[in-house]
Coordinates of C-alpha atoms and ligand atoms in Angstrom, one line a residue:
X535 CA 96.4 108.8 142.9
X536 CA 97.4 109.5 139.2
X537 CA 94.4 108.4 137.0
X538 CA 96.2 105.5 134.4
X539 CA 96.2 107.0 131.2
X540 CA 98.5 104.4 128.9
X541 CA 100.0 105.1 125.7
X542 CA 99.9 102.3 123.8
X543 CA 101.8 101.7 120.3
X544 CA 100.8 99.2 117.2
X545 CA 103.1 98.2 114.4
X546 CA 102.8 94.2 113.7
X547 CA 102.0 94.4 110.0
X548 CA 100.7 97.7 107.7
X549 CA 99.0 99.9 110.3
X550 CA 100.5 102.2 112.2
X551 CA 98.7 103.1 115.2
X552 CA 99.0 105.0 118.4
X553 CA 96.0 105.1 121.4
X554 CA 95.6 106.5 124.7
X555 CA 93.6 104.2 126.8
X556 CA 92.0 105.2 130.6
X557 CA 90.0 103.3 132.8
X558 CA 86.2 103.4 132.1
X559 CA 84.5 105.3 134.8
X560 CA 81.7 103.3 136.0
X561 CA 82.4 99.6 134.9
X562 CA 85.3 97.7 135.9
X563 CA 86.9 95.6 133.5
X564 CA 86.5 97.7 130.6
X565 CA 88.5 100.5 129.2
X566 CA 87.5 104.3 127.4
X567 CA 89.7 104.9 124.5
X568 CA 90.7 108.9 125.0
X569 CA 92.6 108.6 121.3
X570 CA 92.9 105.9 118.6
X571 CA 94.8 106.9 115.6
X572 CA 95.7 104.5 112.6
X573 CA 98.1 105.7 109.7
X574 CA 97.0 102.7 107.2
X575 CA 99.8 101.9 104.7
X576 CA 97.9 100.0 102.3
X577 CA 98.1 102.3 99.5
X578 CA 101.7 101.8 99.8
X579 CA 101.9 97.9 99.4
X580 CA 98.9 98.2 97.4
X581 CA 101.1 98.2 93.7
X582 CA 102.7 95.1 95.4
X583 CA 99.6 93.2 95.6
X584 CA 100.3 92.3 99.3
X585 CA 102.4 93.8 102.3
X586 CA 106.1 94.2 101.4
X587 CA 107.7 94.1 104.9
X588 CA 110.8 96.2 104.2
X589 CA 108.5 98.8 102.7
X590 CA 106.3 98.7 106.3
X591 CA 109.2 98.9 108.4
X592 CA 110.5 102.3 107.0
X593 CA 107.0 103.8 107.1
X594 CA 106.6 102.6 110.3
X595 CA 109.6 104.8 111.6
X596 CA 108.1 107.5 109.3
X597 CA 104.6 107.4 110.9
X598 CA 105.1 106.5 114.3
X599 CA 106.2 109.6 115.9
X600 CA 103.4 111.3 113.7
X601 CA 100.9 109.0 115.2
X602 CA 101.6 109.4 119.0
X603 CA 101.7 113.4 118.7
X604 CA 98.3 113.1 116.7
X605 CA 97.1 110.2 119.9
X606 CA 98.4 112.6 122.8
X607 CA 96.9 115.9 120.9
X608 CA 93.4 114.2 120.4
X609 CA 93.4 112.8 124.6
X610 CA 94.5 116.5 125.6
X611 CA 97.6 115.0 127.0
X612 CA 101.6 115.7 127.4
X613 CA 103.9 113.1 128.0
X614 CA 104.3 114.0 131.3
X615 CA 101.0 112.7 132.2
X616 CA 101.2 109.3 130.9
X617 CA 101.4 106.4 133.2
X618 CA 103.0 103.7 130.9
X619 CA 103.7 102.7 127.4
X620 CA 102.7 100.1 125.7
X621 CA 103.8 98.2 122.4
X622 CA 102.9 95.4 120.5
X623 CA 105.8 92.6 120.9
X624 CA 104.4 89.7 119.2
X625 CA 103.6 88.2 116.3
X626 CA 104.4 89.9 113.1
X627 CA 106.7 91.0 110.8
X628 CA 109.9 91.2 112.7
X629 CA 111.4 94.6 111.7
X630 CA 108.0 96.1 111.6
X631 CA 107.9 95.3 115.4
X632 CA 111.4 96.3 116.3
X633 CA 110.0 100.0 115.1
X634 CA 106.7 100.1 117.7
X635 CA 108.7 98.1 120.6
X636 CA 112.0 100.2 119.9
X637 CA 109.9 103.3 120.2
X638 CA 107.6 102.7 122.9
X639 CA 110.6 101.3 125.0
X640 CA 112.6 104.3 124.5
X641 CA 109.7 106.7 125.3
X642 CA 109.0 105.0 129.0
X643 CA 112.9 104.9 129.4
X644 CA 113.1 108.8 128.6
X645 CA 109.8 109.4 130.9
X646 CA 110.9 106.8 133.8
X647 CA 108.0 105.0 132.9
X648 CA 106.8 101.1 132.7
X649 CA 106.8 99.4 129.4
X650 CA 104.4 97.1 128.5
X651 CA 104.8 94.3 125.8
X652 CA 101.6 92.8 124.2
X653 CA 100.7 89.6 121.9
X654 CA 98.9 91.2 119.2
X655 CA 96.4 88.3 119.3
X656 CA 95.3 88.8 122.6
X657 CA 95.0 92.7 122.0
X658 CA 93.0 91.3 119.2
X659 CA 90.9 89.6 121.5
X660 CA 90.4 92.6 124.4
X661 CA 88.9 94.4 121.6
X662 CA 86.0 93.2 123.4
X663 CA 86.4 94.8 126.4
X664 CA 86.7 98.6 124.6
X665 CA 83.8 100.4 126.2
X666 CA 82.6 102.4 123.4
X667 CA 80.6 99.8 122.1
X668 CA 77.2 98.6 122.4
X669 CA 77.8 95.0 123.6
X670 CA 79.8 95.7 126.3
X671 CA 77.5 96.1 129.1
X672 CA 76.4 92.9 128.4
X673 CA 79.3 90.7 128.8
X674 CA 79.2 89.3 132.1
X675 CA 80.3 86.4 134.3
X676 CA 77.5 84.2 133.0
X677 CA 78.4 84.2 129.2
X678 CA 81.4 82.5 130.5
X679 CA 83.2 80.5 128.6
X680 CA 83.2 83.2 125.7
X681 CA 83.7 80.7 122.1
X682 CA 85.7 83.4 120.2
X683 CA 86.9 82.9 116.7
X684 CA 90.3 85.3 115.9
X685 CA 89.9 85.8 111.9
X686 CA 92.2 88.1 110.6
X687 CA 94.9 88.7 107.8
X688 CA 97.4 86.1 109.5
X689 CA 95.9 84.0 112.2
X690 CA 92.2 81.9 112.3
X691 CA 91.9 80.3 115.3
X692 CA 89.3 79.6 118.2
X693 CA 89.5 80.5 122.1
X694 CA 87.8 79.4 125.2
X695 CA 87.6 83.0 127.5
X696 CA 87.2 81.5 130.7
X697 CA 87.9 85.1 132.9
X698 CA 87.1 88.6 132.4
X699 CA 89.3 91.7 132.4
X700 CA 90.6 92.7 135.1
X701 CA 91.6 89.3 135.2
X702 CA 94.0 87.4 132.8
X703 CA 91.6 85.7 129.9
X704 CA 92.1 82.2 130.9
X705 CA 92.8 81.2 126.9
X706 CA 92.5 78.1 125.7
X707 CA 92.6 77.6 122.5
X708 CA 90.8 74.9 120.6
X709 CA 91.8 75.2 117.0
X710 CA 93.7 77.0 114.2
X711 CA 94.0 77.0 111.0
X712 CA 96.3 74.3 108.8
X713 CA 97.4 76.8 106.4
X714 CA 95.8 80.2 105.3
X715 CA 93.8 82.7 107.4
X716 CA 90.6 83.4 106.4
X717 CA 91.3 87.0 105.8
X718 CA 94.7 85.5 103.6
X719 CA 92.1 83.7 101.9
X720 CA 89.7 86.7 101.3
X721 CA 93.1 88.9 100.2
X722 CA 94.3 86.1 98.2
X723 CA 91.0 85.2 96.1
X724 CA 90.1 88.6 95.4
X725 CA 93.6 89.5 93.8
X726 CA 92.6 86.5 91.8
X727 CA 89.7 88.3 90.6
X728 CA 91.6 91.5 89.7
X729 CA 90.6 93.8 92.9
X730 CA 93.6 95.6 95.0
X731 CA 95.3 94.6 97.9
X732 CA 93.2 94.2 100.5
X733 CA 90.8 92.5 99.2
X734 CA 88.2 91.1 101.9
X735 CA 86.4 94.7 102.7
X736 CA 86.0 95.4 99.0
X737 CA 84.5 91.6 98.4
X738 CA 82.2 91.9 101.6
X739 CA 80.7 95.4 99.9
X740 CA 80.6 93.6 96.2
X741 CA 79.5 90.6 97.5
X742 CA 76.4 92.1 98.4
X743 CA 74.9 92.7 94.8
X744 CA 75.3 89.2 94.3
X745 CA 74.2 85.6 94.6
X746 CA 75.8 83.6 97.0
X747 CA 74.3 80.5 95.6
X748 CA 75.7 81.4 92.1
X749 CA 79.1 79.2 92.1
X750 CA 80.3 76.1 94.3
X751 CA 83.2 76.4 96.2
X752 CA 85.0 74.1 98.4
X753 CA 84.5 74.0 102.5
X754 CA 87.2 72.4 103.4
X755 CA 87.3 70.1 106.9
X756 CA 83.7 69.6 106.7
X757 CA 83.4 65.9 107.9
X758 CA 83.3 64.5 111.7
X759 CA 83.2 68.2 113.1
X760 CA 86.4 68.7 112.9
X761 CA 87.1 72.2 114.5
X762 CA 90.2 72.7 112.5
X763 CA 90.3 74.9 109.8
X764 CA 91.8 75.1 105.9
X765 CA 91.0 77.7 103.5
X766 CA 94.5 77.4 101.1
X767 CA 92.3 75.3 98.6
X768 CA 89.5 77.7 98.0
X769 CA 92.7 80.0 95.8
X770 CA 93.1 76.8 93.6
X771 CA 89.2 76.4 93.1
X772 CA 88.8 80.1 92.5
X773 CA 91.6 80.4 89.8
X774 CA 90.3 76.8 88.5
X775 CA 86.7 78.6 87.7
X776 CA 87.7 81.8 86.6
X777 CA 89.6 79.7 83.5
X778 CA 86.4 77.7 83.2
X779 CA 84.9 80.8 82.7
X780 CA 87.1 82.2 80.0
X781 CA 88.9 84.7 82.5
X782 CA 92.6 84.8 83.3
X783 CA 93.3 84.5 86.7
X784 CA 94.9 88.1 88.2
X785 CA 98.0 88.6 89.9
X786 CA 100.0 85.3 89.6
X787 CA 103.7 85.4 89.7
X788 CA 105.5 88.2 87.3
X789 CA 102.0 88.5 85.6
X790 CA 100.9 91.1 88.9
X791 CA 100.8 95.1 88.4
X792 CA 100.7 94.5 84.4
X793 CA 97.5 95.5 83.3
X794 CA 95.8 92.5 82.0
X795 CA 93.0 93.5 79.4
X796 CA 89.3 94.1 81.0
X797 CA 87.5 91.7 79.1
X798 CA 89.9 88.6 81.1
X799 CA 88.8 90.0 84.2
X800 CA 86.0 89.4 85.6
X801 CA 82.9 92.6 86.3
X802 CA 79.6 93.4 86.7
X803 CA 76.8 90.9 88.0
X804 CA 79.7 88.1 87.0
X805 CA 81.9 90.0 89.4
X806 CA 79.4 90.2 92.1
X807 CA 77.9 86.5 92.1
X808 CA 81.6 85.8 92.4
X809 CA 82.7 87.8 95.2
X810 CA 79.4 86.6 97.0
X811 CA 79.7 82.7 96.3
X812 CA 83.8 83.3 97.8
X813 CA 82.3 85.1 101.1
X814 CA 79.7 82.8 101.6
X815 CA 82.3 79.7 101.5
X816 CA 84.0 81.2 103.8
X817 CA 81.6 82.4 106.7
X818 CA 79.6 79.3 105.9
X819 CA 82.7 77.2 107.3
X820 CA 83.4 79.9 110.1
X821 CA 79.8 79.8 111.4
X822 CA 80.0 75.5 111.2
X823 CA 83.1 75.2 113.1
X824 CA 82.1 78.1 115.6
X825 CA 78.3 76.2 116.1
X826 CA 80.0 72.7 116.5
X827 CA 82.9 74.2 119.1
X828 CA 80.2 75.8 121.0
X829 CA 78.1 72.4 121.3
X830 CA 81.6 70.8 122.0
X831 CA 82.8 73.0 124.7
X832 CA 79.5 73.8 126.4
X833 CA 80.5 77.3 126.0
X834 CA 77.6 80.3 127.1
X835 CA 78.2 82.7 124.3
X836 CA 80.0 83.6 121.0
X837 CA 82.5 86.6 120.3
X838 CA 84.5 86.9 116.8
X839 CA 87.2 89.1 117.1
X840 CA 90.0 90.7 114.5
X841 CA 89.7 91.9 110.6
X842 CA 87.6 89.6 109.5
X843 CA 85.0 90.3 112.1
X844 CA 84.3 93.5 110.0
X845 CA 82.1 91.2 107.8
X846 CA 78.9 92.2 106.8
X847 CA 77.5 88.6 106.4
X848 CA 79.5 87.0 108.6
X849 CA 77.9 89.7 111.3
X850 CA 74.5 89.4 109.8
X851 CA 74.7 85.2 109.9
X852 CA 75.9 84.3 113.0
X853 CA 73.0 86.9 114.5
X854 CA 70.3 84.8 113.0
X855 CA 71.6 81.6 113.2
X856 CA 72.8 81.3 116.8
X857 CA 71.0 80.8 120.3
X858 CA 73.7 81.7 121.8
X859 CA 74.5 85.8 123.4
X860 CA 77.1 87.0 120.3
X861 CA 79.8 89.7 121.2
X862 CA 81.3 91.9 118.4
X863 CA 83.8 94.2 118.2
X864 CA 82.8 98.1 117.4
X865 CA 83.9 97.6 113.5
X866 CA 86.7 100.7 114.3
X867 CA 88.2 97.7 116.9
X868 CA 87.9 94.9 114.3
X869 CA 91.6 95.3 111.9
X870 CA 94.8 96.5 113.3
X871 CA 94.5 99.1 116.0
X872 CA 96.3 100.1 119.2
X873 CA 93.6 100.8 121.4
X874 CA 92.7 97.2 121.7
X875 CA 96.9 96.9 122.3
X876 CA 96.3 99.9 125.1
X877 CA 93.2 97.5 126.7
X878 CA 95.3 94.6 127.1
X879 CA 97.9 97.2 128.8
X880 CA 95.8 98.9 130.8
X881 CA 94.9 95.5 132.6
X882 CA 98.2 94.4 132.7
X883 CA 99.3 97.5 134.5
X884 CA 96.3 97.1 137.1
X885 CA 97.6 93.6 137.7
X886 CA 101.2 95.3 138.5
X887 CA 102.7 93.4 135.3
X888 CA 105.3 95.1 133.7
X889 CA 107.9 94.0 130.5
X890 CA 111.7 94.4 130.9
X891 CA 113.1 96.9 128.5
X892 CA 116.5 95.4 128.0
Ligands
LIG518 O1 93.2 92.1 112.0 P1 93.7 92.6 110.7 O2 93.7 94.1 110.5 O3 95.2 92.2 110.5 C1 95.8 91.0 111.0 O4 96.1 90.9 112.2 O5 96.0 90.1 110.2 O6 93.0 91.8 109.5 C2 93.2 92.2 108.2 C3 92.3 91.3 107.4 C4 92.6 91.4 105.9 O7 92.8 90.1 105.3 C5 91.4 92.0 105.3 O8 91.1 91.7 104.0 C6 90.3 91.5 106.3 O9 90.9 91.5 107.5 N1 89.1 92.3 106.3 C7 87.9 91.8 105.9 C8 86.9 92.8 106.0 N2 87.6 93.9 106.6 C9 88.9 93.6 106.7 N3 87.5 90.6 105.4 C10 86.2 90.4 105.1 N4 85.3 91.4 105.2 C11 85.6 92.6 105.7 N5 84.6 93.5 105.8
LIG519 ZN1 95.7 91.9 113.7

């Protein structure tokens, strides 16, 4: 029989991706990635200050067929030896989707293929299951339930996994957040403090020069263990200290892409102790809701999955101060990528689940 090679296509917000994904060849329930290419459009939206969707949809079309030749050059591979397509359906910007779904559905109606239709979030989440990775081995029926925290750009929410791949997940999810994401709230602080779109990679590397202790911000939810989350405040207390501190506040309303003057931003060690104080309000509310849930739940082990994953403190935190086994994604898994779409896929297909095209 034909070995299932899957292309799989991602297009929900500002990457453009395209992946071949095959099965591993020793361990079941886990997938190799043969390809994984991401066309990033941030420099793009990056004069915007944040993702402008009509902009993302016409680079989408742009990019995609670029992508899936560079994906199907890099796995060796023609068309013609493709077992199914895959897209990303769900959620996201709407036209940026109708360009990956459009696509992938007209490539596996051209080939006489299956298409396959994927929730973004649960591609997020079989990020875990990618095989190059360290962690993977390790993942096994005992660590089940799996307490995994989705942080990304759009979403902040935490899962019970209560099955492994093959198998459907078994999702049940616990909490989200009220209003922002966590990565929204990393993005949306540091435009405050001058830094381009996005900002939460850039914060994590400045953050390390500096004192987390220096500056008090708010954790919001705090009380009773409430496994909810809120991180729309923390914007309001930024901008509120920044003015404290005789800075204007970047990027609000009509006032973004004009050059304010350097001395009303804030740099240097200010900069850093800043950025670190943000961070550590952040993971410090991620790591308390993600300890409590796992007391809560009974749960065996912790995974964190999506953008926000990519944290170097959040990584190097919940490592010292759990008991619990803790699953990461390789950080090329963490944002927006279509191999962890081509994982969810390539399960789907084994379980003989296909996605009408019309
Ligand atoms: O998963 P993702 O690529 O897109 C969504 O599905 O939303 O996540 C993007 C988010 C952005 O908010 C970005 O600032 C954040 O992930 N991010 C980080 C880091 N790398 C990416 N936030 C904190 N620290 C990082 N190292
Ligand atoms: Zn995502």
């Amino acid at each position: 029989m034909k070995e299932t090679k899957i292309l799989a296509l991602e297009s929900s917000c500002d990457e453009c991706s395209a992946a071949v994904v095959t099965a591993h060849p020793h361990l079941t329930g886990a997938v190799t990635i043969l390809s994984n290419v991401v066309f990033s459009q941030i420099d793009l939206h990056q004069k915007f200050g944040g993702v402008v969707p009509e902009i993302a949809s016409r680079n989408h079309l742009e990019m995609m067929p670029i992508v899936i030749e560079d994906a199907l050059a890099q796995a060796h591979l023609s068309f013609q030896e493709l077992t199914a397509v895959a897209s990303t359906r769900e959620p996201g910007l709407i036209g940026a989707l109708l360009i990956g779904t459009s696509v992938g559905k007209a490539l596996a109606y051209s080939l006489r293929l299956p298409w396959i239709g994927v929730n973004h979030l649960e591609g997020h989440l079989h990020s875990l299951f990618i095989a190059d990775q360290k962690n993977l081995r390790s993942i096994q029926p005992e660590h089940l339930p799996i307490l995994t925290c989705l942080v990304s750009g759009g979403h902040t929410a935490l899962y019970l996994i209560r099955d492994l791949p093959p198998n459907p997940l078994q999702l049940i999810q616990i909490s989200e957040t009220r209003d922002d994401a966590a990565g929204e709230a990393f993005d949306k602080c540091a435009k405050l403090l001058g830094l381009p779109y996005p900002g939460g990679l850039q914060m994590d590397q400045l953050a390390q020069k500096g004192k987390a202790q220096a500056f008090h911000f708010p954790r919001a939810l705090m009380q009773q263990k409430n496994l909810e989350f809120s991180f729309s405040g923390l914007k309001t207390a930024v901008a509120l200290q920044l003015k404290k501190l005789n800075y204007l506040p970047q990027g609000i309303g009509a006032q973004w892409g004009q050059s304010s003057a350097a001395h009303l931003k804030p740099s240097g060690q200010m900069l850093f102790d800043l950025c670190a104080s943000i961070q550590e309000a952040i993971v410090d509310v991620l790591i308390a809701k993600m300890q409590w849930a796992l007391s809560e739940t009974k749960a065996k082990s912790i995974a964190i999955v999506g953008g926000v994953s990519a944290n170097s403190r959040l990584r190097y935190r919940l490592q010292r101060e759990t008991l619990a086994p803790i699953f990461t994604p390789d950080l090329n898994y963490c944002t927006d990528n279509a191999a962890m779409i081509g994982a969810n896929a390539f399960f789907k297909y084994q379980r003989g689940e296909r996605s009408p095209i019309v």
